[in-house]
Amino acid sequence: MKICVFCSANWQIDPDFFEMTKELGEWAAREGHTIVFGGANVGLMECVAKAAHEAGGRTIGVTPRIFELTGRKTSDYVDVEIPCDNLNDRKQIMQDQSDIFIALPGGIGTLDEIFTIAASATVGYHRKPVILYNMKGFWDSLILMLDDLHSRGVTRKQWRTYIKVVNTLQELQQTIGMGIVI
């Protein structure tokens, strides 16, 4: 399975997130899954790629060409690099390349990725779920907001149809093992 990981490209975040991300990357490699990610050599992106790569797994990095212009670097742990022109292309390539999406702690870019993929599912472009890996309650406020949107009637279906929530690697493994589609 190709697992797309959306996550932070920052180092200055909770150290536990790095340990949990490393465990995810190692597990994915042991199970023979490929990690698809944003391709950068920073933050949780670098962490998941390094963990998967060093555990014998395969990684696909979808890297915007602007990296070259801004001094950002592609991870040394990318096995297959797919360059893209902009963030819209990046999300489309990641969607096309992946079977499932896992959102780790992240910022505006991660939120954009979560909602782009989930919105695409709501209108029928794919049947691939997004999983919020709610490390240490990171996504609790987003979950409350989504519940509020649903209670106000502005979502057509219950948001959990498209976005699943797990709190531990074991829950993530069980959810993926169930072969979920939406």
PDB file of C-alpha atoms in Angstrom:
ATOM      1  CA  MET A   1       0.000   0.000   0.000  1.00  0.00           C
ATOM      2  CA  LYS A   2       1.135   3.546  -0.663  1.00  0.00           C
ATOM      3  CA  ILE A   3       0.595   5.649   2.451  1.00  0.00           C
ATOM      4  CA  CYS A   4       0.703   9.400   2.015  1.00  0.00           C
ATOM      5  CA  VAL A   5       1.842  11.259   5.113  1.00  0.00           C
ATOM      6  CA  PHE A   6       0.921  14.916   5.577  1.00  0.00           C
ATOM      7  CA  CYS A   7       2.923  16.567   8.357  1.00  0.00           C
ATOM      8  CA  SER A   8       4.958  19.439   9.711  1.00  0.00           C
ATOM      9  CA  ALA A   9       8.137  20.657   8.057  1.00  0.00           C
ATOM     10  CA  ASN A  10       9.373  22.196  11.310  1.00  0.00           C
ATOM     11  CA  TRP A  11      11.873  20.947  13.874  1.00  0.00           C
ATOM     12  CA  GLN A  12      10.665  23.090  16.808  1.00  0.00           C
ATOM     13  CA  ILE A  13       7.719  20.925  17.814  1.00  0.00           C
ATOM     14  CA  ASP A  14       7.026  18.384  20.555  1.00  0.00           C
ATOM     15  CA  PRO A  15       9.851  15.779  20.579  1.00  0.00           C
ATOM     16  CA  ASP A  16       7.283  13.031  21.204  1.00  0.00           C
ATOM     17  CA  PHE A  17       5.848  13.710  17.740  1.00  0.00           C
ATOM     18  CA  PHE A  18       9.210  12.742  16.252  1.00  0.00           C
ATOM     19  CA  GLU A  19       9.355   9.490  18.200  1.00  0.00           C
ATOM     20  CA  MET A  20       5.791   8.568  17.204  1.00  0.00           C
ATOM     21  CA  THR A  21       6.509   9.496  13.571  1.00  0.00           C
ATOM     22  CA  LYS A  22       9.657   7.365  13.584  1.00  0.00           C
ATOM     23  CA  GLU A  23       7.618   4.404  14.842  1.00  0.00           C
ATOM     24  CA  LEU A  24       5.098   4.967  12.034  1.00  0.00           C
ATOM     25  CA  GLY A  25       7.822   5.029   9.370  1.00  0.00           C
ATOM     26  CA  GLU A  26       9.470   1.889  10.726  1.00  0.00           C
ATOM     27  CA  TRP A  27       6.156   0.044  10.926  1.00  0.00           C
ATOM     28  CA  ALA A  28       5.229   1.042   7.372  1.00  0.00           C
ATOM     29  CA  ALA A  29       8.554  -0.286   6.076  1.00  0.00           C
ATOM     30  CA  ARG A  30       8.232  -3.568   7.986  1.00  0.00           C
ATOM     31  CA  GLU A  31       4.771  -4.079   6.480  1.00  0.00           C
ATOM     32  CA  GLY A  32       6.032  -3.380   2.956  1.00  0.00           C
ATOM     33  CA  HIS A  33       4.165  -0.079   2.556  1.00  0.00           C
ATOM     34  CA  THR A  34       5.579   2.845   0.603  1.00  0.00           C
ATOM     35  CA  ILE A  35       5.610   6.314   2.172  1.00  0.00           C
ATOM     36  CA  VAL A  36       4.520   9.186  -0.075  1.00  0.00           C
ATOM     37  CA  PHE A  37       5.382  12.584   1.380  1.00  0.00           C
ATOM     38  CA  GLY A  38       6.251  16.175   0.559  1.00  0.00           C
ATOM     39  CA  GLY A  39       9.902  15.395  -0.070  1.00  0.00           C
ATOM     40  CA  ALA A  40      11.501  17.990   2.219  1.00  0.00           C
ATOM     41  CA  ASN A  41      14.447  17.313   4.517  1.00  0.00           C
ATOM     42  CA  VAL A  42      12.934  19.018   7.561  1.00  0.00           C
ATOM     43  CA  GLY A  43      10.650  18.253  10.467  1.00  0.00           C
ATOM     44  CA  LEU A  44       8.339  15.288  10.580  1.00  0.00           C
ATOM     45  CA  MET A  45       8.705  14.916   6.796  1.00  0.00           C
ATOM     46  CA  GLU A  46      12.377  14.076   7.176  1.00  0.00           C
ATOM     47  CA  CYS A  47      11.659  11.933  10.223  1.00  0.00           C
ATOM     48  CA  VAL A  48       9.108   9.634   8.551  1.00  0.00           C
ATOM     49  CA  ALA A  49      11.183   9.304   5.375  1.00  0.00           C
ATOM     50  CA  LYS A  50      14.380   8.505   7.274  1.00  0.00           C
ATOM     51  CA  ALA A  51      12.651   5.962   9.503  1.00  0.00           C
ATOM     52  CA  ALA A  52      10.982   4.183   6.599  1.00  0.00           C
ATOM     53  CA  HIS A  53      14.085   4.291   4.403  1.00  0.00           C
ATOM     54  CA  GLU A  54      16.439   3.032   7.124  1.00  0.00           C
ATOM     55  CA  ALA A  55      14.013   0.198   7.949  1.00  0.00           C
ATOM     56  CA  GLY A  56      14.196  -0.978   4.335  1.00  0.00           C
ATOM     57  CA  GLY A  57      11.066   0.745   3.067  1.00  0.00           C
ATOM     58  CA  ARG A  58      10.502   2.811  -0.040  1.00  0.00           C
ATOM     59  CA  THR A  59       9.714   6.528  -0.149  1.00  0.00           C
ATOM     60  CA  ILE A  60       8.269   8.788  -2.810  1.00  0.00           C
ATOM     61  CA  GLY A  61       8.910  12.512  -2.399  1.00  0.00           C
ATOM     62  CA  VAL A  62       6.713  14.969  -4.274  1.00  0.00           C
ATOM     63  CA  THR A  63       8.842  18.090  -4.362  1.00  0.00           C
ATOM     64  CA  PRO A  64       7.870  21.538  -5.612  1.00  0.00           C
ATOM     65  CA  ARG A  65      10.395  23.046  -8.006  1.00  0.00           C
ATOM     66  CA  ILE A  66      10.389  26.197  -5.883  1.00  0.00           C
ATOM     67  CA  PHE A  67      12.620  24.273  -3.438  1.00  0.00           C
ATOM     68  CA  GLU A  68      15.462  24.932  -5.874  1.00  0.00           C
ATOM     69  CA  LEU A  69      14.803  28.688  -5.825  1.00  0.00           C
ATOM     70  CA  THR A  70      14.352  29.096  -2.075  1.00  0.00           C
ATOM     71  CA  GLY A  71      17.270  27.011  -0.834  1.00  0.00           C
ATOM     72  CA  ARG A  72      15.072  24.250   0.568  1.00  0.00           C
ATOM     73  CA  LYS A  73      16.434  20.769   0.183  1.00  0.00           C
ATOM     74  CA  THR A  74      14.967  17.464  -0.858  1.00  0.00           C
ATOM     75  CA  SER A  75      15.369  14.710   1.704  1.00  0.00           C
ATOM     76  CA  ASP A  76      18.281  12.325   1.263  1.00  0.00           C
ATOM     77  CA  TYR A  77      15.783   9.564   2.070  1.00  0.00           C
ATOM     78  CA  VAL A  78      13.698   9.993  -1.085  1.00  0.00           C
ATOM     79  CA  ASP A  79      13.883   6.879  -3.242  1.00  0.00           C
ATOM     80  CA  VAL A  80      11.682   8.214  -6.020  1.00  0.00           C
ATOM     81  CA  GLU A  81      11.429  11.971  -6.549  1.00  0.00           C
ATOM     82  CA  ILE A  82       8.483  13.428  -8.411  1.00  0.00           C
ATOM     83  CA  PRO A  83       9.003  17.140  -9.096  1.00  0.00           C
ATOM     84  CA  CYS A  84       5.938  19.348  -9.346  1.00  0.00           C
ATOM     85  CA  ASP A  85       5.240  22.928 -10.371  1.00  0.00           C
ATOM     86  CA  ASN A  86       3.173  24.136  -7.419  1.00  0.00           C
ATOM     87  CA  LEU A  87       1.249  23.038  -4.351  1.00  0.00           C
ATOM     88  CA  ASN A  88      -1.907  22.218  -6.322  1.00  0.00           C
ATOM     89  CA  ASP A  89       0.080  19.858  -8.549  1.00  0.00           C
ATOM     90  CA  ARG A  90       1.732  18.419  -5.463  1.00  0.00           C
ATOM     91  CA  LYS A  91      -1.584  17.561  -3.828  1.00  0.00           C
ATOM     92  CA  GLN A  92      -2.931  16.034  -7.037  1.00  0.00           C
ATOM     93  CA  ILE A  93       0.168  13.885  -7.509  1.00  0.00           C
ATOM     94  CA  MET A  94       0.060  12.800  -3.876  1.00  0.00           C
ATOM     95  CA  GLN A  95      -3.625  11.924  -4.252  1.00  0.00           C
ATOM     96  CA  ASP A  96      -2.956   9.930  -7.424  1.00  0.00           C
ATOM     97  CA  GLN A  97       0.077   8.147  -5.953  1.00  0.00           C
ATOM     98  CA  SER A  98      -1.531   7.097  -2.668  1.00  0.00           C
ATOM     99  CA  ASP A  99      -4.044   4.598  -1.346  1.00  0.00           C
ATOM    100  CA  ILE A 100      -4.588   6.243   2.027  1.00  0.00           C
ATOM    101  CA  PHE A 101      -3.631   9.516   3.746  1.00  0.00           C
ATOM    102  CA  ILE A 102      -2.386  10.009   7.291  1.00  0.00           C
ATOM    103  CA  ALA A 103      -2.212  13.492   8.792  1.00  0.00           C
ATOM    104  CA  LEU A 104       0.366  13.897  11.530  1.00  0.00           C
ATOM    105  CA  PRO A 105       0.791  17.153  13.448  1.00  0.00           C
ATOM    106  CA  GLY A 106       1.218  19.995  10.994  1.00  0.00           C
ATOM    107  CA  GLY A 107       0.281  23.543  10.151  1.00  0.00           C
ATOM    108  CA  ILE A 108      -1.483  25.395   7.363  1.00  0.00           C
ATOM    109  CA  GLY A 109      -0.041  23.205   4.618  1.00  0.00           C
ATOM    110  CA  THR A 110      -1.143  20.038   6.385  1.00  0.00           C
ATOM    111  CA  LEU A 111      -4.646  21.444   6.886  1.00  0.00           C
ATOM    112  CA  ASP A 112      -4.789  22.346   3.201  1.00  0.00           C
ATOM    113  CA  GLU A 113      -3.794  18.807   2.264  1.00  0.00           C
ATOM    114  CA  ILE A 114      -6.312  17.199   4.636  1.00  0.00           C
ATOM    115  CA  PHE A 115      -9.215  19.245   3.345  1.00  0.00           C
ATOM    116  CA  THR A 116      -8.265  19.022  -0.323  1.00  0.00           C
ATOM    117  CA  ILE A 117      -8.219  15.223  -0.161  1.00  0.00           C
ATOM    118  CA  ALA A 118     -11.362  14.993   1.999  1.00  0.00           C
ATOM    119  CA  ALA A 119     -13.270  17.456  -0.206  1.00  0.00           C
ATOM    120  CA  SER A 120     -12.283  15.477  -3.307  1.00  0.00           C
ATOM    121  CA  ALA A 121     -13.765  12.383  -1.680  1.00  0.00           C
ATOM    122  CA  THR A 122     -17.028  14.147  -0.788  1.00  0.00           C
ATOM    123  CA  VAL A 123     -17.751  14.829  -4.448  1.00  0.00           C
ATOM    124  CA  GLY A 124     -16.668  11.384  -5.646  1.00  0.00           C
ATOM    125  CA  TYR A 125     -13.191  11.857  -7.133  1.00  0.00           C
ATOM    126  CA  HIS A 126     -11.883   8.973  -5.019  1.00  0.00           C
ATOM    127  CA  ARG A 127     -12.794   6.661  -2.142  1.00  0.00           C
ATOM    128  CA  LYS A 128      -9.592   7.030  -0.144  1.00  0.00           C
ATOM    129  CA  PRO A 129      -9.804   7.996   3.533  1.00  0.00           C
ATOM    130  CA  VAL A 130      -7.850  10.576   5.451  1.00  0.00           C
ATOM    131  CA  ILE A 131      -6.751   9.511   8.918  1.00  0.00           C
ATOM    132  CA  LEU A 132      -5.978  12.113  11.570  1.00  0.00           C
ATOM    133  CA  TYR A 133      -3.251  10.602  13.726  1.00  0.00           C
ATOM    134  CA  ASN A 134      -4.205  12.507  16.859  1.00  0.00           C
ATOM    135  CA  MET A 135      -0.820  12.356  18.592  1.00  0.00           C
ATOM    136  CA  LYS A 136      -1.157  13.580  22.163  1.00  0.00           C
ATOM    137  CA  GLY A 137      -4.494  15.210  21.264  1.00  0.00           C
ATOM    138  CA  PHE A 138      -2.944  17.420  18.574  1.00  0.00           C
ATOM    139  CA  TRP A 139      -6.083  17.374  16.395  1.00  0.00           C
ATOM    140  CA  ASP A 140      -8.612  17.756  19.260  1.00  0.00           C
ATOM    141  CA  SER A 141      -9.516  21.356  18.372  1.00  0.00           C
ATOM    142  CA  LEU A 142      -9.965  20.442  14.691  1.00  0.00           C
ATOM    143  CA  ILE A 143     -12.198  17.522  15.681  1.00  0.00           C
ATOM    144  CA  LEU A 144     -14.332  19.887  17.792  1.00  0.00           C
ATOM    145  CA  MET A 145     -14.600  22.315  14.887  1.00  0.00           C
ATOM    146  CA  LEU A 146     -15.652  19.557  12.488  1.00  0.00           C
ATOM    147  CA  ASP A 147     -18.253  18.320  14.984  1.00  0.00           C
ATOM    148  CA  ASP A 148     -19.538  21.893  15.284  1.00  0.00           C
ATOM    149  CA  LEU A 149     -19.820  22.254  11.500  1.00  0.00           C
ATOM    150  CA  HIS A 150     -21.802  19.030  11.369  1.00  0.00           C
ATOM    151  CA  SER A 151     -24.095  20.091  14.223  1.00  0.00           C
ATOM    152  CA  ARG A 152     -24.837  23.316  12.337  1.00  0.00           C
ATOM    153  CA  GLY A 153     -25.860  21.344   9.261  1.00  0.00           C
ATOM    154  CA  VAL A 154     -23.244  22.725   6.879  1.00  0.00           C
ATOM    155  CA  THR A 155     -21.767  19.340   5.985  1.00  0.00           C
ATOM    156  CA  ARG A 156     -23.699  17.003   3.707  1.00  0.00           C
ATOM    157  CA  LYS A 157     -22.590  13.875   5.533  1.00  0.00           C
ATOM    158  CA  GLN A 158     -20.975  13.205   8.860  1.00  0.00           C
ATOM    159  CA  TRP A 159     -17.340  14.273   8.399  1.00  0.00           C
ATOM    160  CA  ARG A 160     -16.145  11.002   9.918  1.00  0.00           C
ATOM    161  CA  THR A 161     -17.305   9.314   6.719  1.00  0.00           C
ATOM    162  CA  TYR A 162     -14.244  10.850   5.033  1.00  0.00           C
ATOM    163  CA  ILE A 163     -11.874  11.536   7.891  1.00  0.00           C
ATOM    164  CA  LYS A 164     -11.043   8.896  10.487  1.00  0.00           C
ATOM    165  CA  VAL A 165      -9.396   9.618  13.837  1.00  0.00           C
ATOM    166  CA  VAL A 166      -6.852   7.429  15.625  1.00  0.00           C
ATOM    167  CA  ASN A 167      -4.874   8.177  18.773  1.00  0.00           C
ATOM    168  CA  THR A 168      -2.168   5.499  18.714  1.00  0.00           C
ATOM    169  CA  LEU A 169      -0.076   3.574  16.224  1.00  0.00           C
ATOM    170  CA  GLN A 170      -1.960   0.425  17.241  1.00  0.00           C
ATOM    171  CA  GLU A 171      -5.305   2.081  16.367  1.00  0.00           C
ATOM    172  CA  LEU A 172      -3.796   3.249  13.079  1.00  0.00           C
ATOM    173  CA  GLN A 173      -2.608  -0.273  12.275  1.00  0.00           C
ATOM    174  CA  GLN A 174      -6.057  -1.697  13.052  1.00  0.00           C
ATOM    175  CA  THR A 175      -7.804   0.953  10.963  1.00  0.00           C
ATOM    176  CA  ILE A 176      -5.536   0.361   7.983  1.00  0.00           C
ATOM    177  CA  GLY A 177      -5.787  -3.405   8.485  1.00  0.00           C
ATOM    178  CA  MET A 178      -9.569  -3.175   8.100  1.00  0.00           C
ATOM    179  CA  GLY A 179      -9.008  -2.035   4.507  1.00  0.00           C
ATOM    180  CA  ILE A 180     -11.173   1.049   4.940  1.00  0.00           C
ATOM    181  CA  VAL A 181     -12.571   2.874   1.985  1.00  0.00           C
ATOM    182  CA  ILE A 182     -15.222   5.525   2.021  1.00  0.00           C
TER     183      ILE A 182
END
